[in-house]
Amino acid sequence: MDYDVLILGGGIIGCAVAYELSKYNLNIALIEKDYDIVNELSSNNTAIVYDGSESNDEFMSIMENRGMKLIKEHCKKFDIEYNKIGALRIATDESRYNAINTMYSKAKERQLEGVHIIEDNAIYDIEPNLKIQANKALYSENIAVIPPYNLAISYAEVAADNGVNFRLEEEVIDIKTISKGFKITTNKNKFTCKFVINTIPNESFHDKYCEASHEFKGRKIKYILLNEKLDKTMNGVVIDDMDDEKFVINIPTLSKGNLIGICSDKLLDLEEELQLAKNISHNIKKELITNMFTETYSKSNMFIDDSNIGDGYIKVIGNHYAKITIAPVIAIDIEQKLKVNMNITKKRDYIDKKREVYVFRNMSKEQRNKIIALDKKYGNIICSCNNISEGEIVDSIRRPLGARTVEGVKRRTGIGRGSCNGSSCNMKIMKILAREMNKSILNIVDDSIDSRILVGRIKEFNEI
């Protein structure tokens, strides 16, 4: 066998599974079709960590609460920002009071701590800048925001340092059973393995174990990213459940901006979306928008399908808005299932630590002088909006599973996420990538093989 375990998919769940299984004496590979891991996450590196208080489904609520505790522990271990800011779900009329009361009752039945019903002025004690008139709200103290990409890359880097083989740019085409295992065919290679863990939600390859297709529908949620110039922002997450068809959510980002999400069954133009967003904050203006993107908002349960575990096959089913929160729970549950079905032992030389990252903007003057003395690249500021140095960019490329695209550098360092939206630093990133990878700048891509940025030279100069 080429491998003991093959993990299909390099999303946050695949990386979390790789991290947990890398603790054992197993020969493991992870197969990902994209240039980089965790391309499923949006370029805005802020995500909510849920506590289960908002979920109508008891199973998902338990998963979220477990995940919240694990993520808090992992963020501390990997030195990742974990900003516990709380969440306020408001009701503006009596028709929504019952929904708030039902959520609270279920939270109490599940013995979730830190969840409260608050009314009238108490709402504005928590969110003094809230503009809409709200009479009742569900408040959870537990809700936090984290940089999800930093968490996922930490899982992957530790897994790579402990022997997991990450095979990028390989797309699974076929899975076939063989004697005591599987034969996996990709667009580049053929592998054999004893166990398959499939984390790809909607695979297009032939898989006899998935003949009964699972459809998980979701609504589209439009996100509007506002820069840090917005006055009188919210202290925590604020959700306005207007009716069963639409809601607005305000999320303070880790970069001191605001992310406004609008979910509606009706197609809205920008003016209509901004008008809904202004129900929470009157200060929103078009000129403060730095980015807009759309994601799928799904409430489909996520679970581990282990019906074929006797053959050595596990599949993760479903898609859910709290996928980031429950990713470490799924990984640990898969680890436990493998321990029962495979004879595996823990490594004695396992290193449960991420290589150190120097974030220039978070350093003191003394710390900056020390790192510049060691490497002058840290004294060369490439992104003046977010105070990001050349040293950080070079480190993001040279690390385990280092960045190979412009978007990969941006995700790892936060460069290009300021008010200029990358206009002043994109070419600088490309030059550094070309130098570090020993490539022509014409071969540097934005995010995938089909996203070349420069198509040719007008005239042959030594530099562009």
CSV table of C-alpha atoms in Angstrom, one decimal:
chain,number,residue,atom,x,y,z
A,1,MET,CA,0.0,0.0,0.0
A,2,ASP,CA,1.2,3.5,-0.8
A,3,TYR,CA,-0.6,4.9,2.2
A,4,ASP,CA,-2.4,3.8,5.3
A,5,VAL,CA,-4.9,6.7,5.1
A,6,LEU,CA,-5.9,9.0,2.2
A,7,ILE,CA,-7.8,12.2,3.1
A,8,LEU,CA,-9.7,13.6,0.2
A,9,GLY,CA,-10.1,17.4,0.3
A,10,GLY,CA,-7.9,20.2,1.8
A,11,GLY,CA,-10.7,22.3,3.3
A,12,ILE,CA,-10.8,23.2,7.0
A,13,ILE,CA,-12.3,19.8,7.8
A,14,GLY,CA,-9.6,17.9,5.8
A,15,CYS,CA,-6.8,19.9,7.5
A,16,ALA,CA,-8.3,19.3,10.9
A,17,VAL,CA,-8.5,15.5,10.2
A,18,ALA,CA,-4.9,15.6,9.0
A,19,TYR,CA,-3.8,17.3,12.2
A,20,GLU,CA,-5.6,14.8,14.5
A,21,LEU,CA,-4.4,11.7,12.6
A,22,SER,CA,-0.8,13.0,12.3
A,23,LYS,CA,-0.4,12.1,16.0
A,24,TYR,CA,-0.3,8.4,15.1
A,25,ASN,CA,2.1,6.1,13.4
A,26,LEU,CA,0.3,6.2,10.1
A,27,ASN,CA,1.4,6.9,6.5
A,28,ILE,CA,-1.0,9.7,5.5
A,29,ALA,CA,-1.6,11.8,2.4
A,30,LEU,CA,-4.1,14.6,1.8
A,31,ILE,CA,-5.3,15.2,-1.8
A,32,GLU,CA,-6.4,18.7,-2.8
A,33,LYS,CA,-7.3,19.8,-6.4
A,34,ASP,CA,-6.5,23.5,-5.9
A,35,TYR,CA,-3.1,25.3,-5.8
A,36,ASP,CA,-3.5,25.9,-2.1
A,37,ILE,CA,-5.4,24.4,0.8
A,38,VAL,CA,-8.5,25.9,2.4
A,39,ASN,CA,-9.6,27.8,-0.8
A,40,GLU,CA,-13.2,27.2,0.4
A,41,LEU,CA,-12.8,30.1,2.9
A,42,SER,CA,-13.6,33.6,1.9
A,43,SER,CA,-10.8,36.1,1.5
A,44,ASN,CA,-12.1,38.0,4.5
A,45,ASN,CA,-10.3,36.2,7.4
A,46,THR,CA,-13.0,36.6,10.1
A,47,ALA,CA,-15.5,33.9,11.1
A,48,ILE,CA,-18.0,33.4,13.9
A,49,VAL,CA,-17.4,30.6,16.5
A,50,TYR,CA,-20.9,29.5,17.5
A,51,ASP,CA,-22.0,28.1,20.9
A,52,GLY,CA,-25.1,26.2,19.8
A,53,SER,CA,-27.6,28.6,21.3
A,54,GLU,CA,-29.0,29.7,17.9
A,55,SER,CA,-29.5,26.2,16.5
A,56,ASN,CA,-32.9,24.5,16.4
A,57,ASP,CA,-31.3,21.1,15.9
A,58,GLU,CA,-30.0,19.5,19.1
A,59,PHE,CA,-27.3,17.4,17.4
A,60,MET,CA,-25.8,20.5,15.7
A,61,SER,CA,-26.1,22.5,18.9
A,62,ILE,CA,-24.0,19.9,20.7
A,63,MET,CA,-21.5,19.8,17.9
A,64,GLU,CA,-21.2,23.6,17.9
A,65,ASN,CA,-20.7,23.8,21.7
A,66,ARG,CA,-18.0,21.1,21.6
A,67,GLY,CA,-16.3,22.9,18.7
A,68,MET,CA,-16.3,26.2,20.5
A,69,LYS,CA,-14.4,24.7,23.4
A,70,LEU,CA,-11.9,23.0,21.1
A,71,ILE,CA,-11.3,26.0,19.0
A,72,LYS,CA,-10.6,28.2,22.0
A,73,GLU,CA,-8.1,25.6,23.2
A,74,HIS,CA,-6.4,25.4,19.7
A,75,CYS,CA,-6.3,29.1,19.2
A,76,LYS,CA,-4.4,29.4,22.5
A,77,LYS,CA,-2.0,26.6,21.5
A,78,PHE,CA,-1.3,28.1,18.1
A,79,ASP,CA,-1.2,31.7,19.2
A,80,ILE,CA,-4.3,32.7,17.1
A,81,GLU,CA,-6.5,35.6,18.0
A,82,TYR,CA,-9.7,34.5,19.8
A,83,ASN,CA,-11.9,37.5,20.3
A,84,LYS,CA,-14.9,36.7,22.5
A,85,ILE,CA,-17.3,39.5,21.7
A,86,GLY,CA,-20.8,38.0,22.3
A,87,ALA,CA,-23.8,38.1,20.0
A,88,LEU,CA,-27.1,39.9,20.2
A,89,ARG,CA,-30.1,38.5,18.3
A,90,ILE,CA,-32.8,41.2,18.3
A,91,ALA,CA,-36.6,41.1,17.9
A,92,THR,CA,-38.2,44.3,16.7
A,93,ASP,CA,-41.9,43.2,16.9
A,94,GLU,CA,-44.0,40.7,18.7
A,95,SER,CA,-44.1,38.3,15.7
A,96,ARG,CA,-40.4,37.5,16.4
A,97,TYR,CA,-40.7,37.3,20.2
A,98,ASN,CA,-41.7,33.6,20.1
A,99,ALA,CA,-38.6,32.7,18.0
A,100,ILE,CA,-36.4,34.4,20.6
A,101,ASN,CA,-38.2,32.7,23.5
A,102,THR,CA,-37.9,29.3,21.8
A,103,MET,CA,-34.2,29.7,21.3
A,104,TYR,CA,-33.7,30.6,24.9
A,105,SER,CA,-35.8,27.7,26.2
A,106,LYS,CA,-33.8,25.2,24.1
A,107,ALA,CA,-30.5,26.8,25.3
A,108,LYS,CA,-31.6,26.3,28.9
A,109,GLU,CA,-32.7,22.7,28.2
A,110,ARG,CA,-29.3,22.0,26.7
A,111,GLN,CA,-27.7,23.6,29.8
A,112,LEU,CA,-25.8,26.2,27.8
A,113,GLU,CA,-24.2,28.8,30.0
A,114,GLY,CA,-23.9,32.5,29.3
A,115,VAL,CA,-27.2,32.7,27.3
A,116,HIS,CA,-29.8,35.3,28.4
A,117,ILE,CA,-33.0,37.0,27.4
A,118,ILE,CA,-32.7,40.8,27.7
A,119,GLU,CA,-35.2,43.6,27.1
A,120,ASP,CA,-35.5,47.3,26.4
A,121,ASN,CA,-32.7,49.4,27.8
A,122,ALA,CA,-30.5,46.4,28.7
A,123,ILE,CA,-30.1,45.8,25.0
A,124,TYR,CA,-28.6,49.3,24.5
A,125,ASP,CA,-26.3,48.9,27.5
A,126,ILE,CA,-24.7,46.1,25.5
A,127,GLU,CA,-24.9,47.8,22.1
A,128,PRO,CA,-25.2,51.6,22.7
A,129,ASN,CA,-24.7,52.3,18.9
A,130,LEU,CA,-27.6,50.1,17.8
A,131,LYS,CA,-30.0,52.3,15.9
A,132,ILE,CA,-33.1,50.1,15.4
A,133,GLN,CA,-35.8,50.0,18.1
A,134,ALA,CA,-35.6,46.5,19.7
A,135,ASN,CA,-37.7,45.4,22.6
A,136,LYS,CA,-36.3,41.9,23.2
A,137,ALA,CA,-33.1,40.0,22.4
A,138,LEU,CA,-31.3,36.8,22.9
A,139,TYR,CA,-27.8,37.5,24.2
A,140,SER,CA,-25.0,34.9,24.2
A,141,GLU,CA,-21.8,35.8,26.0
A,142,ASN,CA,-19.9,32.9,24.3
A,143,ILE,CA,-19.8,34.0,20.7
A,144,ALA,CA,-16.3,34.8,19.4
A,145,VAL,CA,-14.7,35.7,16.1
A,146,ILE,CA,-11.4,34.1,14.9
A,147,PRO,CA,-9.3,34.2,11.7
A,148,PRO,CA,-10.4,30.8,10.3
A,149,TYR,CA,-7.6,30.6,7.7
A,150,ASN,CA,-5.0,31.0,10.4
A,151,LEU,CA,-6.5,28.1,12.3
A,152,ALA,CA,-6.7,25.9,9.2
A,153,ILE,CA,-3.2,26.6,8.1
A,154,SER,CA,-2.0,25.8,11.6
A,155,TYR,CA,-3.7,22.4,11.5
A,156,ALA,CA,-2.1,21.8,8.1
A,157,GLU,CA,1.4,23.0,9.0
A,158,VAL,CA,1.6,20.9,12.1
A,159,ALA,CA,0.3,17.9,10.2
A,160,ALA,CA,3.0,18.5,7.5
A,161,ASP,CA,5.7,18.8,10.0
A,162,ASN,CA,4.6,15.5,11.5
A,163,GLY,CA,4.8,13.6,8.2
A,164,VAL,CA,1.4,14.1,6.4
A,165,ASN,CA,2.0,14.4,2.6
A,166,PHE,CA,-0.1,17.2,1.1
A,167,ARG,CA,-0.6,16.6,-2.6
A,168,LEU,CA,-1.9,19.8,-4.2
A,169,GLU,CA,-3.2,20.2,-7.8
A,170,GLU,CA,-4.4,16.6,-7.8
A,171,GLU,CA,-8.1,16.0,-8.6
A,172,VAL,CA,-9.7,12.7,-7.7
A,173,ILE,CA,-11.2,11.0,-10.7
A,174,ASP,CA,-12.0,7.5,-9.5
A,175,ILE,CA,-12.2,5.3,-6.4
A,176,LYS,CA,-12.2,1.6,-6.7
A,177,THR,CA,-12.0,-1.2,-4.1
A,178,ILE,CA,-9.2,-3.6,-4.2
A,179,SER,CA,-8.1,-6.4,-1.8
A,180,LYS,CA,-8.0,-4.9,1.7
A,181,GLY,CA,-8.2,-1.3,0.5
A,182,PHE,CA,-8.7,1.1,-2.3
A,183,LYS,CA,-7.2,2.4,-5.5
A,184,ILE,CA,-7.5,6.1,-6.0
A,185,THR,CA,-7.0,7.7,-9.4
A,186,THR,CA,-6.2,11.4,-9.7
A,187,ASN,CA,-5.5,13.5,-12.8
A,188,LYS,CA,-1.7,12.9,-12.1
A,189,ASN,CA,-1.2,9.7,-10.2
A,190,LYS,CA,-2.7,6.4,-8.9
A,191,PHE,CA,-2.5,5.5,-5.2
A,192,THR,CA,-3.5,2.6,-3.0
A,193,CYS,CA,-4.5,2.9,0.6
A,194,LYS,CA,-6.1,1.0,3.4
A,195,PHE,CA,-8.5,3.7,4.5
A,196,VAL,CA,-10.3,6.6,2.7
A,197,ILE,CA,-11.6,9.7,4.5
A,198,ASN,CA,-13.7,11.7,2.0
A,199,THR,CA,-14.3,15.3,3.1
A,200,ILE,CA,-15.3,16.6,-0.3
A,201,PRO,CA,-18.9,17.8,-0.1
A,202,ASN,CA,-20.0,17.5,-3.7
A,203,GLU,CA,-17.5,15.3,-5.4
A,204,SER,CA,-17.8,14.7,-9.2
A,205,PHE,CA,-15.7,11.5,-9.4
A,206,HIS,CA,-17.2,8.0,-9.5
A,207,ASP,CA,-17.7,6.7,-6.0
A,208,LYS,CA,-19.8,3.6,-5.5
A,209,TYR,CA,-20.4,4.5,-1.8
A,210,CYS,CA,-22.2,7.7,-2.9
A,211,GLU,CA,-24.6,6.5,-5.5
A,212,ALA,CA,-27.5,7.9,-3.5
A,213,SER,CA,-26.7,11.6,-3.9
A,214,HIS,CA,-27.1,14.0,-1.0
A,215,GLU,CA,-28.4,17.4,-1.9
A,216,PHE,CA,-27.9,20.2,0.6
A,217,LYS,CA,-29.6,23.4,-0.5
A,218,GLY,CA,-28.8,26.7,0.9
A,219,ARG,CA,-29.6,30.4,0.4
A,220,LYS,CA,-27.2,33.0,-0.8
A,221,ILE,CA,-25.9,35.5,1.7
A,222,LYS,CA,-24.3,38.7,0.4
A,223,TYR,CA,-21.5,40.1,2.4
A,224,ILE,CA,-20.4,43.8,2.4
A,225,LEU,CA,-17.0,44.5,3.9
A,226,LEU,CA,-16.6,48.0,5.4
A,227,ASN,CA,-13.3,49.5,6.3
A,228,GLU,CA,-12.2,50.7,9.8
A,229,LYS,CA,-13.4,54.3,9.1
A,230,LEU,CA,-17.0,53.4,10.0
A,231,ASP,CA,-18.0,55.5,13.1
A,232,LYS,CA,-19.9,54.1,16.0
A,233,THR,CA,-19.6,50.4,15.3
A,234,MET,CA,-21.1,47.5,17.2
A,235,ASN,CA,-19.2,45.8,20.1
A,236,GLY,CA,-20.3,42.3,19.1
A,237,VAL,CA,-22.2,40.3,16.6
A,238,VAL,CA,-25.7,41.7,16.0
A,239,ILE,CA,-28.4,39.7,14.1
A,240,ASP,CA,-31.7,41.2,13.0
A,241,ASP,CA,-34.1,38.4,12.2
A,242,MET,CA,-36.6,40.4,10.2
A,243,ASP,CA,-38.8,37.4,9.2
A,244,ASP,CA,-38.5,33.8,8.0
A,245,GLU,CA,-37.2,35.0,4.6
A,246,LYS,CA,-34.5,37.5,5.5
A,247,PHE,CA,-32.0,38.6,8.2
A,248,VAL,CA,-29.1,41.0,8.5
A,249,ILE,CA,-26.0,40.2,10.5
A,250,ASN,CA,-23.2,42.6,11.6
A,251,ILE,CA,-19.8,41.0,12.4
A,252,PRO,CA,-16.9,43.2,13.7
A,253,THR,CA,-13.8,42.0,11.8
A,254,LEU,CA,-10.5,41.3,13.4
A,255,SER,CA,-9.0,44.1,11.2
A,256,LYS,CA,-11.3,46.6,12.9
A,257,GLY,CA,-13.7,46.8,10.1
A,258,ASN,CA,-17.3,45.5,9.8
A,259,LEU,CA,-18.8,42.7,7.8
A,260,ILE,CA,-22.5,43.1,7.0
A,261,GLY,CA,-24.3,40.0,5.8
A,262,ILE,CA,-27.7,40.2,4.1
A,263,CYS,CA,-29.6,37.0,3.5
A,264,SER,CA,-32.9,37.2,1.6
A,265,ASP,CA,-35.0,34.9,-0.6
A,266,LYS,CA,-35.5,37.9,-2.9
A,267,LEU,CA,-32.9,39.3,-5.3
A,268,LEU,CA,-31.9,42.7,-3.9
A,269,ASP,CA,-29.8,45.5,-5.5
A,270,LEU,CA,-27.0,47.2,-3.6
A,271,GLU,CA,-29.3,50.1,-2.5
A,272,GLU,CA,-31.8,47.7,-1.0
A,273,GLU,CA,-29.1,45.8,0.7
A,274,LEU,CA,-27.6,48.9,2.2
A,275,GLN,CA,-31.0,50.0,3.4
A,276,LEU,CA,-31.5,46.8,5.2
A,277,ALA,CA,-28.0,47.1,6.7
A,278,LYS,CA,-28.8,50.6,8.0
A,279,ASN,CA,-31.5,49.0,10.2
A,280,ILE,CA,-28.6,48.1,12.4
A,281,SER,CA,-26.2,51.0,11.8
A,282,HIS,CA,-27.1,54.3,10.2
A,283,ASN,CA,-23.4,55.1,9.5
A,284,ILE,CA,-23.1,52.8,6.5
A,285,LYS,CA,-22.1,54.6,3.3
A,286,LYS,CA,-21.1,53.3,-0.2
A,287,GLU,CA,-17.7,55.0,0.0
A,288,LEU,CA,-16.7,52.9,3.0
A,289,ILE,CA,-17.2,49.6,1.1
A,290,THR,CA,-13.9,47.8,0.4
A,291,ASN,CA,-15.2,44.4,-0.9
A,292,MET,CA,-18.4,42.5,-1.6
A,293,PHE,CA,-18.8,38.7,-2.0
A,294,THR,CA,-21.5,36.0,-1.9
A,295,GLU,CA,-21.5,32.7,0.0
A,296,THR,CA,-24.0,29.9,0.5
A,297,TYR,CA,-25.9,29.9,3.8
A,298,SER,CA,-26.9,26.4,4.6
A,299,LYS,CA,-28.5,24.8,7.6
A,300,SER,CA,-28.1,21.2,6.5
A,301,ASN,CA,-26.8,19.0,9.2
A,302,MET,CA,-23.2,17.8,9.0
A,303,PHE,CA,-22.4,14.3,10.1
A,304,ILE,CA,-19.9,11.5,9.6
A,305,ASP,CA,-21.3,8.7,7.4
A,306,ASP,CA,-19.5,5.6,8.7
A,307,SER,CA,-21.9,3.0,7.2
A,308,ASN,CA,-19.0,1.6,5.1
A,309,ILE,CA,-16.4,1.8,7.8
A,310,GLY,CA,-16.0,-2.0,7.7
A,311,ASP,CA,-14.6,-1.6,4.2
A,312,GLY,CA,-12.3,1.3,5.3
A,313,TYR,CA,-14.4,4.2,4.0
A,314,ILE,CA,-15.7,7.3,5.9
A,315,LYS,CA,-17.4,10.3,4.3
A,316,VAL,CA,-18.3,13.7,5.8
A,317,ILE,CA,-21.9,14.6,4.7
A,318,GLY,CA,-23.5,18.0,4.6
A,319,ASN,CA,-22.8,21.7,4.7
A,320,HIS,CA,-23.6,24.1,7.5
A,321,TYR,CA,-23.0,27.8,8.3
A,322,ALA,CA,-21.1,26.7,11.5
A,323,LYS,CA,-18.8,24.3,9.6
A,324,ILE,CA,-15.7,26.1,10.9
A,325,THR,CA,-16.9,25.7,14.5
A,326,ILE,CA,-17.6,22.0,14.2
A,327,ALA,CA,-14.5,21.1,12.0
A,328,PRO,CA,-12.3,20.1,15.0
A,329,VAL,CA,-15.2,18.0,16.4
A,330,ILE,CA,-15.6,16.1,13.2
A,331,ALA,CA,-11.8,15.5,13.1
A,332,ILE,CA,-11.7,14.1,16.7
A,333,ASP,CA,-14.8,11.9,16.0
A,334,ILE,CA,-13.1,10.4,12.9
A,335,GLU,CA,-9.9,9.9,14.9
A,336,GLN,CA,-11.9,7.8,17.4
A,337,LYS,CA,-13.6,5.7,14.7
A,338,LEU,CA,-10.2,4.9,13.2
A,339,LYS,CA,-8.8,3.9,16.6
A,340,VAL,CA,-11.6,1.3,16.8
A,341,ASN,CA,-11.2,0.0,13.3
A,342,MET,CA,-7.4,0.2,12.8
A,343,ASN,CA,-4.5,-0.9,14.9
A,344,ILE,CA,-2.9,2.5,15.4
A,345,THR,CA,-0.4,3.8,18.0
A,346,LYS,CA,0.6,7.3,19.0
A,347,LYS,CA,3.9,8.8,17.9
A,348,ARG,CA,6.5,9.3,20.6
A,349,ASP,CA,8.2,12.1,18.7
A,350,TYR,CA,5.1,14.0,17.8
A,351,ILE,CA,5.5,17.8,17.9
A,352,ASP,CA,2.2,19.6,18.6
A,353,LYS,CA,3.5,23.0,17.9
A,354,LYS,CA,3.4,25.5,14.9
A,355,ARG,CA,6.5,27.2,13.7
A,356,GLU,CA,6.7,30.7,15.0
A,357,VAL,CA,5.3,33.6,13.0
A,358,TYR,CA,6.5,37.1,13.3
A,359,VAL,CA,3.7,39.7,12.8
A,360,PHE,CA,5.5,43.0,12.4
A,361,ARG,CA,2.5,45.2,13.2
A,362,ASN,CA,1.9,43.5,16.5
A,363,MET,CA,5.5,43.8,17.7
A,364,SER,CA,6.9,46.4,20.1
A,365,LYS,CA,9.6,48.8,18.9
A,366,GLU,CA,12.3,46.7,20.7
A,367,GLN,CA,11.0,43.4,19.1
A,368,ARG,CA,11.0,45.0,15.7
A,369,ASN,CA,14.6,46.2,16.0
A,370,LYS,CA,15.7,42.7,17.0
A,371,ILE,CA,14.0,41.0,14.1
A,372,ILE,CA,15.3,43.6,11.6
A,373,ALA,CA,18.8,43.0,13.0
A,374,LEU,CA,18.4,39.3,12.1
A,375,ASP,CA,16.7,39.8,8.8
A,376,LYS,CA,16.6,43.2,7.1
A,377,LYS,CA,13.5,42.2,5.0
A,378,TYR,CA,11.4,42.8,8.1
A,379,GLY,CA,12.4,46.5,7.8
A,380,ASN,CA,11.0,46.8,4.3
A,381,ILE,CA,7.3,47.6,4.6
A,382,ILE,CA,5.4,46.3,1.5
A,383,CYS,CA,1.8,47.1,2.7
A,384,SER,CA,1.6,50.5,4.3
A,385,CYS,CA,-2.2,50.0,4.9
A,386,ASN,CA,-1.6,47.1,7.3
A,387,ASN,CA,2.1,47.6,8.1
A,388,ILE,CA,3.2,44.2,6.6
A,389,SER,CA,6.8,43.7,5.8
A,390,GLU,CA,8.7,41.8,3.1
A,391,GLY,CA,10.0,39.4,5.8
A,392,GLU,CA,6.5,38.3,6.6
A,393,ILE,CA,5.7,37.6,2.9
A,394,VAL,CA,8.9,35.7,2.4
A,395,ASP,CA,8.2,33.6,5.5
A,396,SER,CA,4.6,32.8,4.2
A,397,ILE,CA,6.2,31.4,1.0
A,398,ARG,CA,9.0,29.4,2.7
A,399,ARG,CA,6.9,27.9,5.5
A,400,PRO,CA,5.5,24.3,5.3
A,401,LEU,CA,2.8,24.4,2.7
A,402,GLY,CA,4.0,27.9,1.8
A,403,ALA,CA,2.0,30.3,-0.4
A,404,ARG,CA,2.4,29.8,-4.2
A,405,THR,CA,-0.1,32.4,-5.3
A,406,VAL,CA,-0.9,36.0,-4.7
A,407,GLU,CA,-4.1,35.1,-2.9
A,408,GLY,CA,-2.2,32.6,-0.8
A,409,VAL,CA,0.2,35.3,0.4
A,410,LYS,CA,-2.8,37.6,1.1
A,411,ARG,CA,-4.6,34.9,3.1
A,412,ARG,CA,-1.5,34.1,5.2
A,413,THR,CA,-0.3,37.7,5.9
A,414,GLY,CA,-3.4,40.0,5.5
A,415,ILE,CA,-1.6,42.0,2.9
A,416,GLY,CA,-3.9,43.7,0.3
A,417,ARG,CA,-6.8,43.9,2.7
A,418,GLY,CA,-6.5,47.6,3.5
A,419,SER,CA,-8.2,50.7,2.0
A,420,CYS,CA,-6.2,50.4,-1.2
A,421,ASN,CA,-7.5,46.8,-1.7
A,422,GLY,CA,-4.1,45.7,-2.9
A,423,SER,CA,-3.6,48.2,-5.7
A,424,SER,CA,-0.2,49.4,-4.3
A,425,CYS,CA,1.2,46.0,-3.3
A,426,ASN,CA,0.0,43.4,-5.8
A,427,MET,CA,3.0,43.8,-8.1
A,428,LYS,CA,5.3,43.8,-5.1
A,429,ILE,CA,3.8,40.5,-4.0
A,430,MET,CA,4.2,39.0,-7.5
A,431,LYS,CA,7.9,40.0,-7.7
A,432,ILE,CA,8.6,38.4,-4.3
A,433,LEU,CA,6.8,35.2,-5.3
A,434,ALA,CA,8.7,35.0,-8.6
A,435,ARG,CA,12.0,35.5,-6.8
A,436,GLU,CA,11.4,33.0,-4.1
A,437,MET,CA,9.9,30.4,-6.4
A,438,ASN,CA,12.5,31.0,-9.1
A,439,LYS,CA,9.8,31.6,-11.7
A,440,SER,CA,9.1,34.1,-14.4
A,441,ILE,CA,6.8,36.8,-13.1
A,442,LEU,CA,4.6,35.9,-16.1
A,443,ASN,CA,3.9,32.5,-14.5
A,444,ILE,CA,2.7,33.9,-11.2
A,445,VAL,CA,-1.1,33.4,-10.7
A,446,ASP,CA,-3.7,35.0,-8.6
A,447,ASP,CA,-5.4,31.9,-7.1
A,448,SER,CA,-5.5,29.0,-9.6
A,449,ILE,CA,-3.8,27.7,-12.7
A,450,ASP,CA,-6.3,29.7,-14.9
A,451,SER,CA,-5.7,33.0,-13.2
A,452,ARG,CA,-2.5,34.3,-14.6
A,453,ILE,CA,-2.2,38.0,-13.9
A,454,LEU,CA,0.3,39.1,-16.6
A,455,VAL,CA,-0.1,37.5,-20.0
A,456,GLY,CA,3.0,38.8,-21.7
A,457,ARG,CA,5.6,41.6,-22.0
A,458,ILE,CA,5.1,44.6,-24.1
A,459,LYS,CA,8.9,44.9,-24.4
A,460,GLU,CA,11.7,42.8,-23.0
A,461,PHE,CA,13.2,44.6,-20.0
A,462,ASN,CA,15.1,43.0,-17.2
A,463,GLU,CA,12.4,44.0,-14.7
A,464,ILE,CA,8.7,44.8,-14.9
